Amino acid sequence: MLIIDLEDGEATFTEVDEATAFCEEEFGYEGFTWDAIKRKCNLNQLCEFLRADEIRAWIHP
C-alpha cells in the first residue's frame, strides 16, 4: 500500500493506476516523462519518484 502524506491527511493506494491518476490531479504531473513513469512503474517505484520530488510518501506492507 502506498501512503502519501498530505496537508489535510493521507491518501492511500493499492493500485498503481489510481495512485498515478491522483498524482496527476494533486501534483500536476504531466508530459512525456510522466507518461513513461506511469507505464512502467510499480507502487515502490512511484513512492521513490515522489520522495525524490520531496513529497512525503511511504510503502506500508
N, CA and C atoms as an extended XYZ file, in Angstrom:
183
Properties=species:S:1:pos:R:3:atomname:S:1:resname:S:1:resid:I:1 pbc="F F F"
N         0.851       -1.172        0.000 N   MET     1
C         0.000        0.000        0.000 CA  MET     1
C         0.897        1.234        0.000 C   MET     1
N         0.632        2.145       -0.916 N   LEU     2
C         1.331        3.420       -0.983 CA  LEU     2
C         0.545        4.440       -0.174 C   LEU     2
N         1.249        5.150        0.701 N   ILE     3
C         0.626        6.199        1.504 CA  ILE     3
C         1.315        7.511        1.164 C   ILE     3
N         0.525        8.520        0.846 N   ILE     4
C         1.041        9.858        0.547 CA  ILE     4
C         0.532       10.795        1.622 C   ILE     4
N         1.455       11.486        2.263 N   ASP     5
C         1.119       12.425        3.323 CA  ASP     5
C         0.723       13.762        2.695 C   ASP     5
N        -0.474       14.220        3.021 N   LEU     6
C        -0.991       15.487        2.510 CA  LEU     6
C        -1.202       16.456        3.671 C   LEU     6
N        -1.371       17.721        3.370 N   GLU     7
C        -1.602       18.718        4.420 CA  GLU     7
C        -2.841       18.404        5.247 C   GLU     7
N        -3.845       17.843        4.622 N   ASP     8
C        -5.112       17.579        5.312 CA  ASP     8
C        -5.361       16.093        5.566 C   ASP     8
N        -4.300       15.304        5.674 N   GLY     9
C        -4.461       13.876        5.951 CA  GLY     9
C        -3.553       13.034        5.086 C   GLY     9
N        -4.007       11.844        4.787 N   GLU    10
C        -3.244       10.910        3.973 CA  GLU    10
C        -4.107       10.352        2.858 C   GLU    10
N        -3.453       10.017        1.766 N   ALA    11
C        -4.107        9.307        0.672 CA  ALA    11
C        -3.440        7.940        0.576 C   ALA    11
N        -4.237        6.886        0.469 N   THR    12
C        -3.687        5.535        0.387 CA  THR    12
C        -4.123        4.862       -0.915 C   THR    12
N        -3.220        4.044       -1.444 N   PHE    13
C        -3.474        3.392       -2.724 CA  PHE    13
C        -2.930        1.973       -2.714 C   PHE    13
N        -3.667        1.075       -3.328 N   THR    14
C        -3.197       -0.291       -3.519 CA  THR    14
C        -2.984       -0.595       -4.998 C   THR    14
N        -3.440        0.288       -5.865 N   GLU    15
C        -3.306        0.111       -7.316 CA  GLU    15
C        -2.513        1.264       -7.918 C   GLU    15
N        -1.589        0.947       -8.806 N   VAL    16
C        -0.754        1.968       -9.433 CA  VAL    16
C        -1.601        2.947      -10.241 C   VAL    16
N        -2.597        2.455      -10.971 N   ASP    17
C        -3.409        3.322      -11.825 CA  ASP    17
C        -4.117        4.410      -11.019 C   ASP    17
N        -4.699        4.050       -9.890 N   GLU    18
C        -5.386        5.064       -9.097 CA  GLU    18
C        -4.382        6.013       -8.433 C   GLU    18
N        -3.206        5.523       -8.071 N   ALA    19
C        -2.185        6.379       -7.472 CA  ALA    19
C        -1.651        7.396       -8.485 C   ALA    19
N        -1.388        6.940       -9.707 N   THR    20
C        -0.872        7.872      -10.710 CA  THR    20
C        -1.933        8.892      -11.116 C   THR    20
N        -3.193        8.479      -11.200 N   ALA    21
C        -4.270        9.430      -11.515 CA  ALA    21
C        -4.374       10.483      -10.422 C   ALA    21
N        -4.262       10.071       -9.169 N   PHE    22
C        -4.291       11.012       -8.054 CA  PHE    22
C        -3.118       11.993       -8.147 C   PHE    22
N        -1.927       11.484       -8.434 N   CYS    23
C        -0.738       12.338       -8.525 CA  CYS    23
C        -0.861       13.361       -9.652 C   CYS    23
N        -1.451       12.963      -10.769 N   GLU    24
C        -1.673       13.908      -11.862 CA  GLU    24
C        -2.557       15.056      -11.392 C   GLU    24
N        -3.640       14.723      -10.709 N   GLU    25
C        -4.585       15.742      -10.272 CA  GLU    25
C        -4.033       16.581       -9.114 C   GLU    25
N        -3.447       15.925       -8.141 N   GLU    26
C        -2.994       16.603       -6.921 CA  GLU    26
C        -1.713       17.400       -7.124 C   GLU    26
N        -0.760       16.829       -7.878 N   PHE    27
C         0.557       17.445       -8.006 CA  PHE    27
C         0.845       18.004       -9.393 C   PHE    27
N        -0.053       17.793      -10.341 N   GLY    28
C         0.090       18.376      -11.671 CA  GLY    28
C         1.114       17.690      -12.571 C   GLY    28
N         1.435       16.430      -12.289 N   TYR    29
C         2.390       15.727      -13.144 CA  TYR    29
C         1.789       15.518      -14.527 C   TYR    29
N         2.630       15.749      -15.552 N   GLU    30
C         2.192       15.551      -16.931 CA  GLU    30
C         3.411       15.486      -17.834 C   GLU    30
N         3.184       15.191      -19.078 N   GLY    31
C         4.251       15.202      -20.065 CA  GLY    31
C         4.822       13.821      -20.365 C   GLY    31
N         5.798       13.816      -21.259 N   PHE    32
C         6.387       12.578      -21.769 CA  PHE    32
C         7.021       11.747      -20.666 C   PHE    32
N         7.811       12.376      -19.802 N   THR    33
C         8.485       11.638      -18.733 CA  THR    33
C         7.475       11.011      -17.793 C   THR    33
N         6.459       11.763      -17.414 N   TRP    34
C         5.431       11.231      -16.525 CA  TRP    34
C         4.697       10.067      -17.188 C   TRP    34
N         4.397       10.186      -18.471 N   ASP    35
C         3.730        9.089      -19.186 CA  ASP    35
C         4.582        7.822      -19.160 C   ASP    35
N         5.892        7.967      -19.314 N   ALA    36
C         6.786        6.807      -19.267 CA  ALA    36
C         6.807        6.202      -17.867 C   ALA    36
N         6.816        7.025      -16.857 N   ILE    37
C         6.789        6.533      -15.480 CA  ILE    37
C         5.501        5.761      -15.229 C   ILE    37
N         4.375        6.310      -15.651 N   LYS    38
C         3.079        5.652      -15.434 CA  LYS    38
C         3.027        4.269      -16.072 C   LYS    38
N         3.604        4.140      -17.254 N   ARG    39
C         3.537        2.862      -17.979 CA  ARG    39
C         4.377        1.777      -17.328 C   ARG    39
N         5.466        2.151      -16.671 N   LYS    40
C         6.432        1.139      -16.245 CA  LYS    40
C         6.616        1.009      -14.746 C   LYS    40
N         5.997        1.833      -13.938 N   CYS    41
C         6.307        1.807      -12.513 CA  CYS    41
C         5.359        0.906      -11.720 C   CYS    41
N         5.855        0.489      -10.562 N   ASN    42
C         5.009       -0.178       -9.583 CA  ASN    42
C         4.881        0.777       -8.384 C   ASN    42
N         4.179        0.383       -7.356 N   LEU    43
C         3.973        1.293       -6.221 CA  LEU    43
C         5.285        1.666       -5.542 C   LEU    43
N         6.230        0.744       -5.440 N   ASN    44
C         7.513        1.057       -4.824 CA  ASN    44
C         8.278        2.100       -5.628 C   ASN    44
N         8.299        1.957       -6.934 N   GLN    45
C         8.985        2.914       -7.793 CA  GLN    45
C         8.297        4.271       -7.771 C   GLN    45
N         6.973        4.263       -7.755 N   LEU    46
C         6.245        5.524       -7.662 CA  LEU    46
C         6.554        6.217       -6.344 C   LEU    46
N         6.638        5.466       -5.271 N   CYS    47
C         6.985        6.019       -3.970 CA  CYS    47
C         8.359        6.690       -4.025 C   CYS    47
N         9.335        6.031       -4.624 N   GLU    48
C        10.682        6.608       -4.739 CA  GLU    48
C        10.665        7.871       -5.592 C   GLU    48
N         9.885        7.867       -6.661 N   PHE    49
C         9.759        9.060       -7.509 CA  PHE    49
C         9.194       10.225       -6.703 C   PHE    49
N         8.142        9.970       -5.928 N   LEU    50
C         7.531       11.024       -5.127 CA  LEU    50
C         8.506       11.548       -4.081 C   LEU    50
N         9.226       10.661       -3.438 N   ARG    51
C        10.219       11.080       -2.438 CA  ARG    51
C        11.300       11.950       -3.068 C   ARG    51
N        11.735       11.589       -4.267 N   ALA    52
C        12.745       12.384       -4.970 CA  ALA    52
C        12.221       13.780       -5.281 C   ALA    52
N        10.909       13.898       -5.400 N   ASP    53
C        10.269       15.197       -5.660 CA  ASP    53
C         9.846       15.863       -4.342 C   ASP    53
N        10.398       15.361       -3.228 N   GLU    54
C        10.172       15.908       -1.892 CA  GLU    54
C         8.717       15.838       -1.426 C   GLU    54
N         8.032       14.790       -1.868 N   ILE    55
C         6.677       14.513       -1.390 CA  ILE    55
C         6.790       13.369       -0.393 C   ILE    55
N         6.193       13.566        0.773 N   ARG    56
C         6.263       12.532        1.808 CA  ARG    56
C         5.370       11.364        1.426 C   ARG    56
N         6.026       10.239        1.169 N   ALA    57
C         5.308        9.028        0.762 CA  ALA    57
C         6.068        7.827        1.304 C   ALA    57
N         5.333        6.753        1.565 N   TRP    58
C         5.961        5.531        2.022 CA  TRP    58
C         5.077        4.346        1.667 C   TRP    58
N         5.711        3.170        1.761 N   ILE    59
C         5.022        1.912        1.482 CA  ILE    59
C         4.727        1.232        2.798 C   ILE    59
N         3.483        0.797        2.960 N   HIS    60
C         3.081        0.032        4.133 CA  HIS    60
C         2.745       -1.377        3.646 C   HIS    60
N         3.342       -2.382        4.279 N   PRO    61
C         3.108       -3.764        3.806 CA  PRO    61
C         1.669       -4.215        3.935 C   PRO    61
